[in-house]
Amino acid sequence: QVTLKESGPALVKPTETLTLTCTFSGFSLDTGAMRVSWIRQPPGKALEWLARIDWDDDKFYSTSLKTRLTISKDTSKNQVVLTMTNMEPADTATYFCVRMSSYSSFDPWGQGILVTVSS
Amino acid sequence: QSALAQPRSVSGSPGQSVTISCTGTTSDVGRYAYVSWFQQHPGKAPKLMIYDVTKRPSGVPDRFSGSKSGNTASLTISGLQADDEADYYCCSYTARFTYVFGTGTQVTVL
């Protein structure tokens, strides 16, 4: 059974750096064609793709956010980490990590973690 | 990258069919066969319903089907059921090696 779970702070202050960890089980990011993406959803709004890391350590970022994002993996811990710098209130959202076994197969999703940006 | 355009809402009676459109550009929907659809119930994580335009993951009923023509992808739900009432999002791979989601459609079962 494949599962993913996001962890990190529920509250960050403006200008701080957010670090989120996705801990997964049931698959390995060492396996060819496996990928993990981060996606967020502000309250009451649509989904927004943020970043993707592949089994071969290729990394891809949202064009509008790429200067603020860094994605990395630790295959020994079965974890993917996303950092987002210079957080602002507009970044308040539920952040999801999701496994990808092909270019459009986002499945399954983690439960999500709500991050609020406020002073 | 602008979000893919979806109707804000669609509705139908139980047993009827509804179709949700997802309009992009020649740089995303029109360029690749990498369109997926997600169902999201309130307070829950999205669930993959369709990927690679037409493929259904294991466990997704065949009442859900996907298609694409030009820059527009579509999700059809046949035999509408009460539990189909949810928000639906499309997503496409893009020429910039990124992904773009749709604006979302609320499906109401009358």
PDB file of C-alpha atoms in Angstrom:
ATOM      1  CA  GLN A   1       0.000   0.000   0.000  1.00  0.00           C
ATOM      2  CA  VAL A   2       1.377   3.375  -1.026  1.00  0.00           C
ATOM      3  CA  THR A   3       1.004   6.188   1.489  1.00  0.00           C
ATOM      4  CA  LEU A   4       2.381   9.704   1.777  1.00  0.00           C
ATOM      5  CA  LYS A   5       2.199  12.110   4.689  1.00  0.00           C
ATOM      6  CA  GLU A   6       3.174  15.760   4.895  1.00  0.00           C
ATOM      7  CA  SER A   7       4.718  17.295   7.997  1.00  0.00           C
ATOM      8  CA  GLY A   8       5.933  20.732   8.969  1.00  0.00           C
ATOM      9  CA  PRO A   9       4.855  23.882  10.787  1.00  0.00           C
ATOM     10  CA  ALA A  10       1.223  24.920  10.830  1.00  0.00           C
ATOM     11  CA  LEU A  11       2.133  28.572  11.258  1.00  0.00           C
ATOM     12  CA  VAL A  12       4.971  30.621   9.809  1.00  0.00           C
ATOM     13  CA  LYS A  13       5.668  34.349   9.913  1.00  0.00           C
ATOM     14  CA  PRO A  14       5.994  36.562   6.845  1.00  0.00           C
ATOM     15  CA  THR A  15       9.515  36.521   5.343  1.00  0.00           C
ATOM     16  CA  GLU A  16      10.332  33.181   7.008  1.00  0.00           C
ATOM     17  CA  THR A  17      11.337  30.043   5.132  1.00  0.00           C
ATOM     18  CA  LEU A  18       8.906  27.114   5.099  1.00  0.00           C
ATOM     19  CA  THR A  19      10.266  23.571   5.192  1.00  0.00           C
ATOM     20  CA  LEU A  20       7.852  20.706   4.493  1.00  0.00           C
ATOM     21  CA  THR A  21       8.664  17.014   4.581  1.00  0.00           C
ATOM     22  CA  CYS A  22       6.825  14.294   2.690  1.00  0.00           C
ATOM     23  CA  THR A  23       7.392  10.863   4.220  1.00  0.00           C
ATOM     24  CA  PHE A  24       6.234   8.003   2.036  1.00  0.00           C
ATOM     25  CA  SER A  25       5.999   4.231   2.052  1.00  0.00           C
ATOM     26  CA  GLY A  26       5.114   1.502  -0.402  1.00  0.00           C
ATOM     27  CA  PHE A  27       7.425   2.644  -3.174  1.00  0.00           C
ATOM     28  CA  SER A  28      10.987   3.777  -3.719  1.00  0.00           C
ATOM     29  CA  LEU A  29      12.223   6.949  -5.382  1.00  0.00           C
ATOM     30  CA  ASP A  30      15.163   4.882  -6.572  1.00  0.00           C
ATOM     31  CA  THR A  31      12.835   3.096  -8.966  1.00  0.00           C
ATOM     32  CA  GLY A  32      12.789   4.245 -12.560  1.00  0.00           C
ATOM     33  CA  ALA A  33       9.867   6.483 -13.570  1.00  0.00           C
ATOM     34  CA  MET A  34       8.893   7.296  -9.985  1.00  0.00           C
ATOM     35  CA  ARG A  35       8.366  10.943  -9.156  1.00  0.00           C
ATOM     36  CA  VAL A  36       6.948  13.042  -6.311  1.00  0.00           C
ATOM     37  CA  SER A  37       5.242  16.405  -6.745  1.00  0.00           C
ATOM     38  CA  TRP A  38       4.167  19.108  -4.322  1.00  0.00           C
ATOM     39  CA  ILE A  39       0.840  20.847  -4.940  1.00  0.00           C
ATOM     40  CA  ARG A  40      -0.941  23.483  -2.861  1.00  0.00           C
ATOM     41  CA  GLN A  41      -4.472  24.781  -2.483  1.00  0.00           C
ATOM     42  CA  PRO A  42      -5.324  28.109  -0.829  1.00  0.00           C
ATOM     43  CA  PRO A  43      -8.560  27.989   1.177  1.00  0.00           C
ATOM     44  CA  GLY A  44     -11.534  27.899  -1.203  1.00  0.00           C
ATOM     45  CA  LYS A  45      -9.326  28.140  -4.273  1.00  0.00           C
ATOM     46  CA  ALA A  46      -7.935  25.898  -7.015  1.00  0.00           C
ATOM     47  CA  LEU A  47      -4.974  23.556  -6.949  1.00  0.00           C
ATOM     48  CA  GLU A  48      -1.543  24.855  -7.930  1.00  0.00           C
ATOM     49  CA  TRP A  49       1.414  22.666  -8.890  1.00  0.00           C
ATOM     50  CA  LEU A  50       4.677  23.672  -7.232  1.00  0.00           C
ATOM     51  CA  ALA A  51       7.522  21.260  -7.921  1.00  0.00           C
ATOM     52  CA  ARG A  52       8.491  17.731  -8.934  1.00  0.00           C
ATOM     53  CA  ILE A  53      11.503  15.525  -8.229  1.00  0.00           C
ATOM     54  CA  ASP A  54      12.279  12.387 -10.211  1.00  0.00           C
ATOM     55  CA  TRP A  55      13.978   9.103  -9.387  1.00  0.00           C
ATOM     56  CA  ASP A  56      17.124  10.301 -11.195  1.00  0.00           C
ATOM     57  CA  ASP A  57      17.143  13.554  -9.136  1.00  0.00           C
ATOM     58  CA  ASP A  58      15.844  15.715 -11.989  1.00  0.00           C
ATOM     59  CA  LYS A  59      13.944  18.672 -10.522  1.00  0.00           C
ATOM     60  CA  PHE A  60      11.239  20.886 -12.004  1.00  0.00           C
ATOM     61  CA  TYR A  61       9.628  24.009 -10.571  1.00  0.00           C
ATOM     62  CA  SER A  62       6.624  26.237 -11.101  1.00  0.00           C
ATOM     63  CA  THR A  63       7.709  29.049 -13.410  1.00  0.00           C
ATOM     64  CA  SER A  64       6.207  31.723 -11.156  1.00  0.00           C
ATOM     65  CA  LEU A  65       7.689  30.350  -7.911  1.00  0.00           C
ATOM     66  CA  LYS A  66      10.970  28.798  -8.990  1.00  0.00           C
ATOM     67  CA  THR A  67      13.140  31.457  -7.378  1.00  0.00           C
ATOM     68  CA  ARG A  68      11.628  30.615  -3.979  1.00  0.00           C
ATOM     69  CA  LEU A  69      11.415  26.811  -4.157  1.00  0.00           C
ATOM     70  CA  THR A  70      13.875  23.995  -3.568  1.00  0.00           C
ATOM     71  CA  ILE A  71      12.938  20.308  -3.723  1.00  0.00           C
ATOM     72  CA  SER A  72      15.192  17.477  -2.593  1.00  0.00           C
ATOM     73  CA  LYS A  73      14.988  13.798  -1.686  1.00  0.00           C
ATOM     74  CA  ASP A  74      16.509  11.459   0.837  1.00  0.00           C
ATOM     75  CA  THR A  75      15.948   7.964  -0.520  1.00  0.00           C
ATOM     76  CA  SER A  76      17.389   6.322   2.596  1.00  0.00           C
ATOM     77  CA  LYS A  77      14.616   7.933   4.663  1.00  0.00           C
ATOM     78  CA  ASN A  78      11.902   7.747   1.982  1.00  0.00           C
ATOM     79  CA  GLN A  79      11.428  11.493   2.226  1.00  0.00           C
ATOM     80  CA  VAL A  80      11.025  14.453  -0.101  1.00  0.00           C
ATOM     81  CA  VAL A  81      11.607  17.949   1.269  1.00  0.00           C
ATOM     82  CA  LEU A  82      10.256  21.216  -0.113  1.00  0.00           C
ATOM     83  CA  THR A  83      11.511  24.595   1.039  1.00  0.00           C
ATOM     84  CA  MET A  84       9.843  27.866   0.148  1.00  0.00           C
ATOM     85  CA  THR A  85      11.577  31.111   1.037  1.00  0.00           C
ATOM     86  CA  ASN A  86      10.196  34.539   1.859  1.00  0.00           C
ATOM     87  CA  MET A  87       6.730  33.333   2.851  1.00  0.00           C
ATOM     88  CA  GLU A  88       3.849  35.785   2.620  1.00  0.00           C
ATOM     89  CA  PRO A  89       0.159  35.657   3.594  1.00  0.00           C
ATOM     90  CA  ALA A  90      -0.812  34.715   0.012  1.00  0.00           C
ATOM     91  CA  ASP A  91       1.105  31.466   0.530  1.00  0.00           C
ATOM     92  CA  THR A  92      -1.437  30.340   3.128  1.00  0.00           C
ATOM     93  CA  ALA A  93      -2.666  27.019   1.752  1.00  0.00           C
ATOM     94  CA  THR A  94      -2.960  23.299   2.241  1.00  0.00           C
ATOM     95  CA  TYR A  95       0.184  21.700   0.854  1.00  0.00           C
ATOM     96  CA  PHE A  96      -0.015  18.189  -0.607  1.00  0.00           C
ATOM     97  CA  CYS A  97       2.648  15.755  -1.743  1.00  0.00           C
ATOM     98  CA  VAL A  98       1.707  13.104  -4.297  1.00  0.00           C
ATOM     99  CA  ARG A  99       3.382  10.191  -6.012  1.00  0.00           C
ATOM    100  CA  MET A 100       3.622  10.152  -9.762  1.00  0.00           C
ATOM    101  CA  SER A 101       4.173   6.913 -11.670  1.00  0.00           C
ATOM    102  CA  SER A 102       3.827   8.586 -15.057  1.00  0.00           C
ATOM    103  CA  TYR A 103       3.693  12.101 -16.420  1.00  0.00           C
ATOM    104  CA  SER A 104       0.041  12.538 -15.503  1.00  0.00           C
ATOM    105  CA  SER A 105      -0.654   9.901 -12.858  1.00  0.00           C
ATOM    106  CA  PHE A 106      -0.826  11.865  -9.605  1.00  0.00           C
ATOM    107  CA  ASP A 107      -1.760   9.046  -7.221  1.00  0.00           C
ATOM    108  CA  PRO A 108      -2.047   8.698  -4.300  1.00  0.00           C
ATOM    109  CA  TRP A 109      -2.079  12.038  -2.483  1.00  0.00           C
ATOM    110  CA  GLY A 110      -1.054  12.741   1.064  1.00  0.00           C
ATOM    111  CA  GLN A 111      -3.685  14.082   3.451  1.00  0.00           C
ATOM    112  CA  GLY A 112      -2.265  17.591   3.149  1.00  0.00           C
ATOM    113  CA  ILE A 113      -0.999  20.061   5.727  1.00  0.00           C
ATOM    114  CA  LEU A 114      -2.501  23.496   6.261  1.00  0.00           C
ATOM    115  CA  VAL A 115       0.153  26.186   6.531  1.00  0.00           C
ATOM    116  CA  THR A 116      -0.907  29.647   7.647  1.00  0.00           C
ATOM    117  CA  VAL A 117       1.326  32.658   7.105  1.00  0.00           C
ATOM    118  CA  SER A 118       0.667  35.323   9.683  1.00  0.00           C
ATOM    119  CA  SER A 119       2.561  37.533  12.076  1.00  0.00           C
TER     120      SER A 119
ATOM    121  CA  GLN B   1       0.997  30.213 -17.034  1.00  0.00           C
ATOM    122  CA  SER B   2      -2.748  30.784 -16.906  1.00  0.00           C
ATOM    123  CA  ALA B   3      -4.990  28.181 -15.312  1.00  0.00           C
ATOM    124  CA  LEU B   4      -6.937  25.896 -17.616  1.00  0.00           C
ATOM    125  CA  ALA B   5     -10.508  27.149 -18.072  1.00  0.00           C
ATOM    126  CA  GLN B   6     -13.320  25.072 -16.579  1.00  0.00           C
ATOM    127  CA  PRO B   7     -16.992  25.943 -16.089  1.00  0.00           C
ATOM    128  CA  ARG B   8     -17.641  27.109 -12.556  1.00  0.00           C
ATOM    129  CA  SER B   9     -20.440  24.605 -12.045  1.00  0.00           C
ATOM    130  CA  VAL B  10     -22.448  21.871 -13.746  1.00  0.00           C
ATOM    131  CA  SER B  11     -25.444  19.960 -12.463  1.00  0.00           C
ATOM    132  CA  GLY B  12     -27.554  16.968 -13.311  1.00  0.00           C
ATOM    133  CA  SER B  13     -30.158  14.640 -11.893  1.00  0.00           C
ATOM    134  CA  PRO B  14     -29.305  11.151 -10.670  1.00  0.00           C
ATOM    135  CA  GLY B  15     -28.784   8.825 -13.614  1.00  0.00           C
ATOM    136  CA  GLN B  16     -28.054  11.626 -16.061  1.00  0.00           C
ATOM    137  CA  SER B  17     -24.711  12.409 -17.683  1.00  0.00           C
ATOM    138  CA  VAL B  18     -22.686  15.571 -17.237  1.00  0.00           C
ATOM    139  CA  THR B  19     -19.591  16.729 -19.115  1.00  0.00           C
ATOM    140  CA  ILE B  20     -16.943  19.094 -17.792  1.00  0.00           C
ATOM    141  CA  SER B  21     -14.717  20.912 -20.257  1.00  0.00           C
ATOM    142  CA  CYS B  22     -11.111  21.964 -19.680  1.00  0.00           C
ATOM    143  CA  THR B  23      -9.695  24.429 -22.176  1.00  0.00           C
ATOM    144  CA  GLY B  24      -6.013  25.137 -22.510  1.00  0.00           C
ATOM    145  CA  THR B  25      -3.622  26.075 -25.280  1.00  0.00           C
ATOM    146  CA  THR B  26      -1.324  24.552 -27.853  1.00  0.00           C
ATOM    147  CA  SER B  27       1.392  24.623 -25.172  1.00  0.00           C
ATOM    148  CA  ASP B  28      -0.401  22.300 -22.773  1.00  0.00           C
ATOM    149  CA  VAL B  29      -3.657  20.419 -23.434  1.00  0.00           C
ATOM    150  CA  GLY B  30      -3.256  20.637 -27.195  1.00  0.00           C
ATOM    151  CA  ARG B  31       0.367  19.534 -27.142  1.00  0.00           C
ATOM    152  CA  TYR B  32       0.477  16.474 -24.870  1.00  0.00           C
ATOM    153  CA  ALA B  33      -1.611  13.397 -24.028  1.00  0.00           C
ATOM    154  CA  TYR B  34      -0.888  14.086 -20.347  1.00  0.00           C
ATOM    155  CA  VAL B  35      -4.208  15.343 -19.039  1.00  0.00           C
ATOM    156  CA  SER B  36      -5.573  14.140 -15.733  1.00  0.00           C
ATOM    157  CA  TRP B  37      -8.771  14.716 -13.774  1.00  0.00           C
ATOM    158  CA  PHE B  38      -9.308  14.806 -10.019  1.00  0.00           C
ATOM    159  CA  GLN B  39     -12.348  14.582  -7.762  1.00  0.00           C
ATOM    160  CA  GLN B  40     -12.235  16.448  -4.469  1.00  0.00           C
ATOM    161  CA  HIS B  41     -14.830  16.200  -1.730  1.00  0.00           C
ATOM    162  CA  PRO B  42     -14.921  18.995   0.880  1.00  0.00           C
ATOM    163  CA  GLY B  43     -12.042  18.796   3.316  1.00  0.00           C
ATOM    164  CA  LYS B  44     -10.453  15.851   1.517  1.00  0.00           C
ATOM    165  CA  ALA B  45      -7.402  15.363  -0.650  1.00  0.00           C
ATOM    166  CA  PRO B  46      -7.998  15.154  -4.407  1.00  0.00           C
ATOM    167  CA  LYS B  47      -8.481  11.704  -5.938  1.00  0.00           C
ATOM    168  CA  LEU B  48      -7.188  10.754  -9.383  1.00  0.00           C
ATOM    169  CA  MET B  49     -10.071   9.799 -11.681  1.00  0.00           C
ATOM    170  CA  ILE B  50      -8.489   9.942 -15.159  1.00  0.00           C
ATOM    171  CA  TYR B  51      -4.890  10.150 -16.391  1.00  0.00           C
ATOM    172  CA  ASP B  52      -3.225  10.173 -19.801  1.00  0.00           C
ATOM    173  CA  VAL B  53      -6.465  11.771 -21.134  1.00  0.00           C
ATOM    174  CA  THR B  54      -8.517   8.545 -21.142  1.00  0.00           C
ATOM    175  CA  LYS B  55      -7.088   6.025 -18.646  1.00  0.00           C
ATOM    176  CA  ARG B  56      -8.879   5.102 -15.425  1.00  0.00           C
ATOM    177  CA  PRO B  57      -6.924   4.034 -12.343  1.00  0.00           C
ATOM    178  CA  SER B  58      -7.909   0.780 -10.733  1.00  0.00           C
ATOM    179  CA  GLY B  59     -11.059   1.209  -8.661  1.00  0.00           C
ATOM    180  CA  VAL B  60     -12.491   4.174 -10.554  1.00  0.00           C
ATOM    181  CA  PRO B  61     -15.917   3.287 -12.003  1.00  0.00           C
ATOM    182  CA  ASP B  62     -16.252   3.176 -15.783  1.00  0.00           C
ATOM    183  CA  ARG B  63     -18.971   5.818 -15.433  1.00  0.00           C
ATOM    184  CA  PHE B  64     -16.058   8.257 -15.557  1.00  0.00           C
ATOM    185  CA  SER B  65     -14.481   8.796 -18.964  1.00  0.00           C
ATOM    186  CA  GLY B  66     -12.054  11.280 -20.473  1.00  0.00           C
ATOM    187  CA  SER B  67     -11.429  12.621 -23.945  1.00  0.00           C
ATOM    188  CA  LYS B  68      -9.616  15.385 -25.743  1.00  0.00           C
ATOM    189  CA  SER B  69     -10.092  17.379 -28.922  1.00  0.00           C
ATOM    190  CA  GLY B  70      -7.605  20.049 -29.853  1.00  0.00           C
ATOM    191  CA  ASN B  71      -6.944  22.307 -26.879  1.00  0.00           C
ATOM    192  CA  THR B  72      -9.971  21.088 -24.911  1.00  0.00           C
ATOM    193  CA  ALA B  73     -10.169  18.032 -22.694  1.00  0.00           C
ATOM    194  CA  SER B  74     -13.422  16.722 -21.244  1.00  0.00           C
ATOM    195  CA  LEU B  75     -14.555  14.564 -18.355  1.00  0.00           C
ATOM    196  CA  THR B  76     -17.919  12.825 -18.675  1.00  0.00           C
ATOM    197  CA  ILE B  77     -19.722  11.335 -15.703  1.00  0.00           C
ATOM    198  CA  SER B  78     -22.466   8.933 -16.759  1.00  0.00           C
ATOM    199  CA  GLY B  79     -25.199   7.586 -14.504  1.00  0.00           C
ATOM    200  CA  LEU B  80     -24.733  10.435 -12.045  1.00  0.00           C
ATOM    201  CA  GLN B  81     -24.834   9.396  -8.396  1.00  0.00           C
ATOM    202  CA  ALA B  82     -25.160  11.388  -5.186  1.00  0.00           C
ATOM    203  CA  ASP B  83     -21.556  10.667  -4.220  1.00  0.00           C
ATOM    204  CA  ASP B  84     -20.343  12.246  -7.466  1.00  0.00           C
ATOM    205  CA  GLU B  85     -21.193  15.642  -6.003  1.00  0.00           C
ATOM    206  CA  ALA B  86     -17.769  17.223  -5.540  1.00  0.00           C
ATOM    207  CA  ASP B  87     -15.274  19.615  -7.087  1.00  0.00           C
ATOM    208  CA  TYR B  88     -13.431  18.419 -10.182  1.00  0.00           C
ATOM    209  CA  TYR B  89     -10.079  19.690 -11.464  1.00  0.00           C
ATOM    210  CA  CYS B  90      -8.229  19.002 -14.687  1.00  0.00           C
ATOM    211  CA  CYS B  91      -4.455  19.172 -15.025  1.00  0.00           C
ATOM    212  CA  SER B  92      -2.095  19.186 -17.989  1.00  0.00           C
ATOM    213  CA  TYR B  93       1.623  18.839 -18.552  1.00  0.00           C
ATOM    214  CA  THR B  94       3.061  21.878 -20.310  1.00  0.00           C
ATOM    215  CA  ALA B  95       5.786  22.754 -22.774  1.00  0.00           C
ATOM    216  CA  ARG B  96       7.759  24.354 -19.926  1.00  0.00           C
ATOM    217  CA  PHE B  97       8.073  20.945 -18.188  1.00  0.00           C
ATOM    218  CA  THR B  98       5.586  22.111 -15.572  1.00  0.00           C
ATOM    219  CA  TYR B  99       1.941  21.390 -14.811  1.00  0.00           C
ATOM    220  CA  VAL B 100      -1.110  23.634 -14.906  1.00  0.00           C
ATOM    221  CA  PHE B 101      -4.388  22.924 -13.141  1.00  0.00           C
ATOM    222  CA  GLY B 102      -7.863  23.982 -14.121  1.00  0.00           C
ATOM    223  CA  THR B 103      -9.993  26.534 -12.314  1.00  0.00           C
ATOM    224  CA  GLY B 104     -12.219  23.802 -10.910  1.00  0.00           C
ATOM    225  CA  THR B 105     -15.845  22.791 -11.470  1.00  0.00           C
ATOM    226  CA  GLN B 106     -18.440  22.151  -8.811  1.00  0.00           C
ATOM    227  CA  VAL B 107     -20.701  19.245  -9.754  1.00  0.00           C
ATOM    228  CA  THR B 108     -24.142  19.291  -8.142  1.00  0.00           C
ATOM    229  CA  VAL B 109     -26.489  16.305  -8.159  1.00  0.00           C
ATOM    230  CA  LEU B 110     -30.012  17.680  -8.169  1.00  0.00           C
TER     231      LEU B 110
END
